[in-house]
PDB file of C-alpha atoms in Angstrom:
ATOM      1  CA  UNK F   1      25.203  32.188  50.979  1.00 77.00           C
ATOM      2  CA  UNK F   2      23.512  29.080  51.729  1.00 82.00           C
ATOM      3  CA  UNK F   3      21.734  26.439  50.021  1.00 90.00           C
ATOM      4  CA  UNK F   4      20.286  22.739  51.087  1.00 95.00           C
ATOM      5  CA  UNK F   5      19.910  20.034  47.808  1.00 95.00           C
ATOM      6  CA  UNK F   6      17.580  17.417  48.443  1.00 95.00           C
ATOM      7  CA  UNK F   7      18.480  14.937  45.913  1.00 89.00           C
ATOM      8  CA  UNK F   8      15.074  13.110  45.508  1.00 94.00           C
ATOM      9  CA  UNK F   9      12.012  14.958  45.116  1.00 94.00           C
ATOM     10  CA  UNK F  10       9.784  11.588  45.668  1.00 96.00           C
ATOM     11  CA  UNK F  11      10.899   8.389  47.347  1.00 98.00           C
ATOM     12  CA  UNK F  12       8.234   5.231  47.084  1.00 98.00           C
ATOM     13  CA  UNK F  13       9.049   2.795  49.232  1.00 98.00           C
ATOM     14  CA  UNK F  14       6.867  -0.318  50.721  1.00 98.00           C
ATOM     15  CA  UNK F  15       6.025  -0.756  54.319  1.00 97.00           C
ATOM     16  CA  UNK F  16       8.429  -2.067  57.023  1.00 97.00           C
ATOM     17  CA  UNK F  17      11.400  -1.548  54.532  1.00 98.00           C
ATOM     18  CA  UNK F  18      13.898   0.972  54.968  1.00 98.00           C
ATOM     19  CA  UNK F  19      14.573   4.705  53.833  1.00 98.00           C
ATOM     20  CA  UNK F  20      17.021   6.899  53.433  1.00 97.00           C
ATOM     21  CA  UNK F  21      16.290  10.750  52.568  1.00 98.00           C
ATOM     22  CA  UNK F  22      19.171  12.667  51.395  1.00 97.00           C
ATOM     23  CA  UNK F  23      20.154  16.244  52.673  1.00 97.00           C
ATOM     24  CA  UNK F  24      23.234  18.354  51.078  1.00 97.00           C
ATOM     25  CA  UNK F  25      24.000  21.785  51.990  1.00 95.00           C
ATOM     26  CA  UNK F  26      26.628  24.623  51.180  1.00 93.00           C
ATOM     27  CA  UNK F  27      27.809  27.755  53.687  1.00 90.00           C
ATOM     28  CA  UNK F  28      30.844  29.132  53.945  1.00 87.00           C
ATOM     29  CA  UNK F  29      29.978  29.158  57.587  1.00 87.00           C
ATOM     30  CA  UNK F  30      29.270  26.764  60.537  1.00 87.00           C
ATOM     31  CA  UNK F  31      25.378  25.788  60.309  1.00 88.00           C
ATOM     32  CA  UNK F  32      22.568  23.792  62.541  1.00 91.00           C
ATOM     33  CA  UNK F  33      20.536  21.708  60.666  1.00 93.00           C
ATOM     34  CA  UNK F  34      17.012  20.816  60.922  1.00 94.00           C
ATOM     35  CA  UNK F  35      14.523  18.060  59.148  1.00 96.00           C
ATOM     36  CA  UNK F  36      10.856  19.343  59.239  1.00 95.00           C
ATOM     37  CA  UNK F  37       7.750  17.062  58.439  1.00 96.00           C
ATOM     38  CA  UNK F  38       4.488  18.160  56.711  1.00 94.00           C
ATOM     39  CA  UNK F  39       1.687  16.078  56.518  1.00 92.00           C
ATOM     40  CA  UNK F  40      -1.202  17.131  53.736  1.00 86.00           C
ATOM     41  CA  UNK F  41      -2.929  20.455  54.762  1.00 80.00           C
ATOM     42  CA  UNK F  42      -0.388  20.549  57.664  1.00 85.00           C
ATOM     43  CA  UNK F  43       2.246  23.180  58.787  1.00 88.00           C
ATOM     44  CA  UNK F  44       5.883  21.749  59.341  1.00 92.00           C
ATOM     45  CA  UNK F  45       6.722  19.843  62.673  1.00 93.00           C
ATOM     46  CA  UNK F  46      10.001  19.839  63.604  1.00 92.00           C
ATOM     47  CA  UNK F  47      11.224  16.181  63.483  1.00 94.00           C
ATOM     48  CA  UNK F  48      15.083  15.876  64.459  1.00 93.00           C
ATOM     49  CA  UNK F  49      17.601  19.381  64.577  1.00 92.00           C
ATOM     50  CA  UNK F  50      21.683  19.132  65.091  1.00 91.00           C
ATOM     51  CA  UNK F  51      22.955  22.222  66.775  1.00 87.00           C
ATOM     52  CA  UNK F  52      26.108  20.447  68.186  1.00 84.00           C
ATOM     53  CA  UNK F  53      27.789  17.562  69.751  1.00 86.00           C
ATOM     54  CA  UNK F  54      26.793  13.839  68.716  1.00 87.00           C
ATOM     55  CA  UNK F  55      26.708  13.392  65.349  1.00 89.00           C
ATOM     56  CA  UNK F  56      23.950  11.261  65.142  1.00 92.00           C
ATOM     57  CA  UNK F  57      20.574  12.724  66.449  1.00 91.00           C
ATOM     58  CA  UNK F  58      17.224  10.405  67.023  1.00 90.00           C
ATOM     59  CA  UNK F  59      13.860  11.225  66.799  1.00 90.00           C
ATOM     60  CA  UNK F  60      10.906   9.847  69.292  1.00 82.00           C
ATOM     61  CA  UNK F  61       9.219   8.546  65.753  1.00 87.00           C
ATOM     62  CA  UNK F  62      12.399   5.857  64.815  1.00 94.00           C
ATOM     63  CA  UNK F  63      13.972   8.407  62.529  1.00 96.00           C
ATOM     64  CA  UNK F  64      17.570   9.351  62.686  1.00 97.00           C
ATOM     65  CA  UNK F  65      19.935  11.610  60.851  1.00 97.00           C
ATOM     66  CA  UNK F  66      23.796  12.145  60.849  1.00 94.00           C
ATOM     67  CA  UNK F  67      25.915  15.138  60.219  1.00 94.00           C
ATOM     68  CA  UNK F  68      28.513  14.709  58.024  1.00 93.00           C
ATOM     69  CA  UNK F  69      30.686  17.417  57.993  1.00 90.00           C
ATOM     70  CA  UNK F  70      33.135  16.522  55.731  1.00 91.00           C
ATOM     71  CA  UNK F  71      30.356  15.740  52.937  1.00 91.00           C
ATOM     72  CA  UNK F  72      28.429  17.876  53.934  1.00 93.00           C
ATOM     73  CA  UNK F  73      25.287  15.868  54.647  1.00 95.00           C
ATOM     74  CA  UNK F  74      22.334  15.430  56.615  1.00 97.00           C
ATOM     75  CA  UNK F  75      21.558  12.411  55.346  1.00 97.00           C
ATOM     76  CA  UNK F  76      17.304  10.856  56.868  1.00 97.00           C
ATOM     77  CA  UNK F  77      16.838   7.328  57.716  1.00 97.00           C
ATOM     78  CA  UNK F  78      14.285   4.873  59.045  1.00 97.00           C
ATOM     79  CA  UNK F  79      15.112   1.444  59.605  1.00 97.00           C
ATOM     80  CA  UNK F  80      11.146   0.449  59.469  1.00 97.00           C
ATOM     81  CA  UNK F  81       8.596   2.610  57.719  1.00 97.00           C
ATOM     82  CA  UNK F  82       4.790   2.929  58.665  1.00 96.00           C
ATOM     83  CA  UNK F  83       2.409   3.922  56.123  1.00 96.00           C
ATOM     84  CA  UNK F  84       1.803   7.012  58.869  1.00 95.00           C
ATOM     85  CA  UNK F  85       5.589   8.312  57.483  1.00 96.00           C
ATOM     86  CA  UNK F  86       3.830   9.217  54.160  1.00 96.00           C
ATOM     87  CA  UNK F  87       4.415  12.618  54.325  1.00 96.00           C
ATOM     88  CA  UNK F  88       6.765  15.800  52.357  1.00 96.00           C
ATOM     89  CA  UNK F  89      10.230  16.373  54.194  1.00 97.00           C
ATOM     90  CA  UNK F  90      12.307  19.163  54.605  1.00 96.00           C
ATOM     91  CA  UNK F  91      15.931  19.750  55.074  1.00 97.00           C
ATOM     92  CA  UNK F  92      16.982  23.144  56.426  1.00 95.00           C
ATOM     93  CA  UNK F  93      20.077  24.593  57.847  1.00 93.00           C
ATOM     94  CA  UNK F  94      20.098  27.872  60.093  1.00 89.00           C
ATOM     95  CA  UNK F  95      23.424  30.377  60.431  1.00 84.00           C
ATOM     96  CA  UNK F  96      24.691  30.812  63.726  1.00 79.00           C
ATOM     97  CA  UNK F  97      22.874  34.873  64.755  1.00 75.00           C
ATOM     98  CA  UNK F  98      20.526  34.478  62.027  1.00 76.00           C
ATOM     99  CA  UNK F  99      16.716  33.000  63.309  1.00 76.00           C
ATOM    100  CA  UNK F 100      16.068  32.302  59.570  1.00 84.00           C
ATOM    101  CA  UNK F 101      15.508  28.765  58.272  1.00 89.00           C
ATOM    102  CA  UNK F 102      17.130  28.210  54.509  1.00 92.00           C
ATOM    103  CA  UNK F 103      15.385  24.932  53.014  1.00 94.00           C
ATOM    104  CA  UNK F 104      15.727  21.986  50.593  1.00 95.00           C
ATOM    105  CA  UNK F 105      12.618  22.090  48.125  1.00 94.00           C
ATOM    106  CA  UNK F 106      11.311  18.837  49.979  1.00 95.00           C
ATOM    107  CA  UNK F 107      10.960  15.040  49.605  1.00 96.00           C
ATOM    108  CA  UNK F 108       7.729  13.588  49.015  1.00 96.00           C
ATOM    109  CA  UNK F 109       7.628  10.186  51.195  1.00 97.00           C
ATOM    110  CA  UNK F 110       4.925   7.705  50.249  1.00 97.00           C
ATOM    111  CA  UNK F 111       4.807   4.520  51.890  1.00 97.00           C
ATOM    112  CA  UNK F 112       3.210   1.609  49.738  1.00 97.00           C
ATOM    113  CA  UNK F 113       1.399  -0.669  52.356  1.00 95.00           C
TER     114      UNK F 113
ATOM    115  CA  UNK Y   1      -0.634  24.458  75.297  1.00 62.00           C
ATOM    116  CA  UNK Y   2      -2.035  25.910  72.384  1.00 75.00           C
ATOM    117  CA  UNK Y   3       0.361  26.239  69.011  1.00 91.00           C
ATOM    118  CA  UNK Y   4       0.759  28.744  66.389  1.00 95.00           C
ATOM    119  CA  UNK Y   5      -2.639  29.763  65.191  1.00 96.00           C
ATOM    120  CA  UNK Y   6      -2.693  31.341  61.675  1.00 97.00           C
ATOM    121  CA  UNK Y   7      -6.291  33.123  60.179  1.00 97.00           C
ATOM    122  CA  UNK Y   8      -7.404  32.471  57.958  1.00 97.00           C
ATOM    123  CA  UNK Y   9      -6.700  29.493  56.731  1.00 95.00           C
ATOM    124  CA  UNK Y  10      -7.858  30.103  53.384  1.00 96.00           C
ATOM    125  CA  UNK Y  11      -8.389  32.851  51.297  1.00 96.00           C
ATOM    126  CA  UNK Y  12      -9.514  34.224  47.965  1.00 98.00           C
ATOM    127  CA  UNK Y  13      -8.582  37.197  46.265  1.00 98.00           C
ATOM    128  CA  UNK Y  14      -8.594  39.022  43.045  1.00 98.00           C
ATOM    129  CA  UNK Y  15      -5.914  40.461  41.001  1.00 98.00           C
ATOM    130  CA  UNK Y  16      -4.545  43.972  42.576  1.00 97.00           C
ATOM    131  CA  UNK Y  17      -6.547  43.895  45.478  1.00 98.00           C
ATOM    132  CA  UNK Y  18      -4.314  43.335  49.216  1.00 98.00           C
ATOM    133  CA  UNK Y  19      -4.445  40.763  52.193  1.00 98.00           C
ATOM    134  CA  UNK Y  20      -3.705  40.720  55.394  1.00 98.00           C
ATOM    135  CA  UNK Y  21      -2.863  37.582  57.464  1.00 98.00           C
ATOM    136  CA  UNK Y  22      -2.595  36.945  60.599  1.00 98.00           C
ATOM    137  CA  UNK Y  23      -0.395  34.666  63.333  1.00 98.00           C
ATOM    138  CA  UNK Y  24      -0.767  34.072  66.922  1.00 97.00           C
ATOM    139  CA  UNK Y  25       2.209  32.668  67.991  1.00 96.00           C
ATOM    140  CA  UNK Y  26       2.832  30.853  71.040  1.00 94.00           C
ATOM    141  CA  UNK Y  27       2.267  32.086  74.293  1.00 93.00           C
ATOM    142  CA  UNK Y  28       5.685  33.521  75.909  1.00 90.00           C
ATOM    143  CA  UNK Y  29       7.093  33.441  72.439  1.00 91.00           C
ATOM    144  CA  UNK Y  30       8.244  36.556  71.278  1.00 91.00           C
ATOM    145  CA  UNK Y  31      10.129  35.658  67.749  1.00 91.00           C
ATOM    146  CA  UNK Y  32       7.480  35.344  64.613  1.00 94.00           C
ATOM    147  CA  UNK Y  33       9.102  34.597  61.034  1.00 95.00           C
ATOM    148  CA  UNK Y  34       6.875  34.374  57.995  1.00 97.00           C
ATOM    149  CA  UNK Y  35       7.297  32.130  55.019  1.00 96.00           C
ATOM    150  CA  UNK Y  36       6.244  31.245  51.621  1.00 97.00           C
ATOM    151  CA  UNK Y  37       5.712  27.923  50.155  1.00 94.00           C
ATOM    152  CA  UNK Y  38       4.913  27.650  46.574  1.00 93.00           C
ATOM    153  CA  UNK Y  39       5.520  24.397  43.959  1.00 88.00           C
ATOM    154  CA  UNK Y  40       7.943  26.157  42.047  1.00 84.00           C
ATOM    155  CA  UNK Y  41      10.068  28.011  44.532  1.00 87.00           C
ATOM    156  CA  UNK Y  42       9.849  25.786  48.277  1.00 90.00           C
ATOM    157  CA  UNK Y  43      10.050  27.694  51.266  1.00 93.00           C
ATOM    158  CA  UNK Y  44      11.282  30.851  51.206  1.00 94.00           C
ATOM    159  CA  UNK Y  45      11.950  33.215  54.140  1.00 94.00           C
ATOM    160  CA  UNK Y  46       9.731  36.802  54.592  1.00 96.00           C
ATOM    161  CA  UNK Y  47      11.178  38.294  57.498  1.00 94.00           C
ATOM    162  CA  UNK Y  48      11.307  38.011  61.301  1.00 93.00           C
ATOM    163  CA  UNK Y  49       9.778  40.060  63.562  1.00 94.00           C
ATOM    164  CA  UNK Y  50      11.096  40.225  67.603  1.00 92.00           C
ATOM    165  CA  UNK Y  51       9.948  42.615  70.269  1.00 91.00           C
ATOM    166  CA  UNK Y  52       7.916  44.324  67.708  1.00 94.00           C
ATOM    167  CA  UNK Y  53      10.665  45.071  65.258  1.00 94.00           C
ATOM    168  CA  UNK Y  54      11.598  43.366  62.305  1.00 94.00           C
ATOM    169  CA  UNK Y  55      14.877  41.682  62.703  1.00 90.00           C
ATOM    170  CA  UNK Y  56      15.612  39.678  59.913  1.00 89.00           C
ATOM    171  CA  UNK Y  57      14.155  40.097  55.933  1.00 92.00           C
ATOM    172  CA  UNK Y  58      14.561  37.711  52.954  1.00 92.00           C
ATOM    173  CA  UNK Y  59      14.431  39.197  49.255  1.00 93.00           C
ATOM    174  CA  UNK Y  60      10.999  39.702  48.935  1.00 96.00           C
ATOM    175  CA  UNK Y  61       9.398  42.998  46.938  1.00 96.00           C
ATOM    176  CA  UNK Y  62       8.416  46.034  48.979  1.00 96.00           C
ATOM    177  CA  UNK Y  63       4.584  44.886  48.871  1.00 97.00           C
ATOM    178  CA  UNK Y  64       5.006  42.131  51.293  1.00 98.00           C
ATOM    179  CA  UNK Y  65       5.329  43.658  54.778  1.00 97.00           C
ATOM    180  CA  UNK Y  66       4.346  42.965  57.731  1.00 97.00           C
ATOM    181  CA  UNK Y  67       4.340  44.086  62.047  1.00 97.00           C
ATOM    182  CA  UNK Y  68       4.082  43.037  65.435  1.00 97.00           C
ATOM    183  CA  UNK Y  69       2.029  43.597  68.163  1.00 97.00           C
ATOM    184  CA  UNK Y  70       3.084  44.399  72.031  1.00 95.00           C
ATOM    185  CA  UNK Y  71       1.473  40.813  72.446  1.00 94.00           C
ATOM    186  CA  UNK Y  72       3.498  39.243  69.832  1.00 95.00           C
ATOM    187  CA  UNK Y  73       0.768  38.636  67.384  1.00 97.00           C
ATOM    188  CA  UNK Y  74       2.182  38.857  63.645  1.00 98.00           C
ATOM    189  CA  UNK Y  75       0.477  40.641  60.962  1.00 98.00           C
ATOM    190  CA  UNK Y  76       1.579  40.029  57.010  1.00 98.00           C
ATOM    191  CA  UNK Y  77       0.386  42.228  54.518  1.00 98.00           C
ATOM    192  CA  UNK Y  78       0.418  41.837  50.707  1.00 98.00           C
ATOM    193  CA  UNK Y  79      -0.461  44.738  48.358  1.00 96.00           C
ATOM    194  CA  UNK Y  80      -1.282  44.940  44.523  1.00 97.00           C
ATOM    195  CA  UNK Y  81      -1.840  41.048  44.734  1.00 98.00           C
ATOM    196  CA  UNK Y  82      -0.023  39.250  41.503  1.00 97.00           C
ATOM    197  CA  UNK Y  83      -1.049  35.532  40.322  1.00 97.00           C
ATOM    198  CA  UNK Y  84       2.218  34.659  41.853  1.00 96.00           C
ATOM    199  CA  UNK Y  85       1.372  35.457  45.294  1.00 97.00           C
ATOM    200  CA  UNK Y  86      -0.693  32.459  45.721  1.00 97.00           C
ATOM    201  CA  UNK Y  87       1.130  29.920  48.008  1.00 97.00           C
ATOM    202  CA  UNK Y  88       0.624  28.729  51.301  1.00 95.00           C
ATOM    203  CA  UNK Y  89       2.243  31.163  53.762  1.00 97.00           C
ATOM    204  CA  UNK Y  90       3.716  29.898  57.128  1.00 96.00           C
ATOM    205  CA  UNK Y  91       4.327  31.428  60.480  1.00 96.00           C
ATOM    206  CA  UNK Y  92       6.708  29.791  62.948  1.00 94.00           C
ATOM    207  CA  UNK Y  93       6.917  31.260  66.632  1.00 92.00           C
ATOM    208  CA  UNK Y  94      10.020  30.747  69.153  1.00 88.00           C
ATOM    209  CA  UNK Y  95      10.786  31.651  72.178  1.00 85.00           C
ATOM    210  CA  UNK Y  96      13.837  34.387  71.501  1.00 75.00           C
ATOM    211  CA  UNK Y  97      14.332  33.844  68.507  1.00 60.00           C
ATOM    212  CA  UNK Y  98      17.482  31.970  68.805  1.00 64.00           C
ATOM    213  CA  UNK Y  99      19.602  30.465  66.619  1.00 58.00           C
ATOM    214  CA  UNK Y 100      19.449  27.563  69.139  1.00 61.00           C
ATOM    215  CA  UNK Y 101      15.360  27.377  69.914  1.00 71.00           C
ATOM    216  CA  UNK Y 102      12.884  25.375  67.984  1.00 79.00           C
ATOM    217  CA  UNK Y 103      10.877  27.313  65.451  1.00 87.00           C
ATOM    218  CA  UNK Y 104       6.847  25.611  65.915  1.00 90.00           C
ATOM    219  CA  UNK Y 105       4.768  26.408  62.646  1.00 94.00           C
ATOM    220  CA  UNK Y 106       0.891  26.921  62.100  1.00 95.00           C
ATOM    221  CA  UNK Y 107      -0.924  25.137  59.734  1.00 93.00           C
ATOM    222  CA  UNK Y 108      -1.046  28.226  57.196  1.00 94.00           C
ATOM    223  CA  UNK Y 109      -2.999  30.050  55.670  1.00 96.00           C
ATOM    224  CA  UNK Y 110      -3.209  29.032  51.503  1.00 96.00           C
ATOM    225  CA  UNK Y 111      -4.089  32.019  49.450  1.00 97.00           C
ATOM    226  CA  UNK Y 112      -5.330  32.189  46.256  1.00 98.00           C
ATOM    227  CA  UNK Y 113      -4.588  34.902  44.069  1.00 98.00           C
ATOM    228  CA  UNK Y 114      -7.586  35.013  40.753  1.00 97.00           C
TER     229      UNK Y 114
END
């Protein structure tokens, strides 16, 4: 079976500083992970996915996140936040045949201008 | 091009009575999954639907069901409504289905079970 921990349920944090979400996940098999977004009365936008290759994958929006096999981690960060990155965040891993999404029970971002 | 439209977004309903919601995915997308999002659980997975047959199903009771259309429109149904069925339900179309396609979400539809 698989499960994703998000360690923080809500991570304050002030404008321009840095952030770091954090993403753990079990499976006895090989997985792609995913981050999702949600803004307030919002469905989830992908924001950054690892299917294979690189390591480190980069979003258009500044974020970036990098597997870690051996610690199992997908690990969020933004150098710089914008008050705009308020928002809830969601780690989720998929099995390999399997279209279903298995995810963390979210971060809640708020940016403190 | 236009995304995943889900109607309605909101709804209100009573005790034992049923809903049915419904999701328009993308066009040329053929995959539809459903999901749940409450406080106290996250997001948990319904089922898939592909080509008009259900593919995939997470551990959900025998009252949520759902079906797809020849034009890939998704249909959820929930019947003998509990309290506990009120959450914001999702819909995410892709393209095949994929493990290796991006799922796109609606904006939900948030029902309200009284």
């Amino acid at each position: 079976a698989q499960s994703v921990t998000q360690l923080d349920s809500q991570v304050p944090v002030f404008e321009e500083a840095p952030v770091e979400l954090r993403c753990n996940y079990s499976s006895s098999v090989s997985v792609y992970l995913f981050w999702y977004v949600q803004y307030p009365n919002q469905g989830l936008q992908l924001l950054l996915k690892y299917l294979s290759g690189s390591t480190l994958v980069e979003s258009i929006n500044g974020f970036e996140a990098e597997f870690n096999k051996s610690q199992t981690s997908f690990h969020l960060r933004k150098p710089s936040v914008h008050i705009s990155d308020t928002a809830e965040y969601f780690c989720a891993v998929r099995i390999p045949g399997a279209n279903n999404l298995f995810f963390g029970t979210g971060t809640r971002l708020t940016v403190i201008p | 091009k236009a995304g995943v439209t889900q109607t309605p977004r909101y709804l209100i309903k009573t005790r034992g009575q049923q809903v049915t919601l419904s999701c328009s995915p993308i066009s040329g997308h053929r995959s539809v999954s459903w999901y749940q999002q409450t406080p106290g659980q996250g997001l948990q997975f319904l089922f898939e639907y592909f080509s008009e047959t259900q593919r995939n199903k997470g551990n959900f009771p025998g009252r949520f069901s759902g079906r797809q259309f020849s034009n890939s429109r998704s249909e959820m149904n929930v019947s003998t409504l509990e309290l506990g069925d009120s959450a914001l339900y999702l819909c995410a179309s892709s393209l095949t289905g994929a493990t290796n396609t991006e799922a796109f979400f609606g904006q939900g539809t948030r029902l309200t079970v009284v």
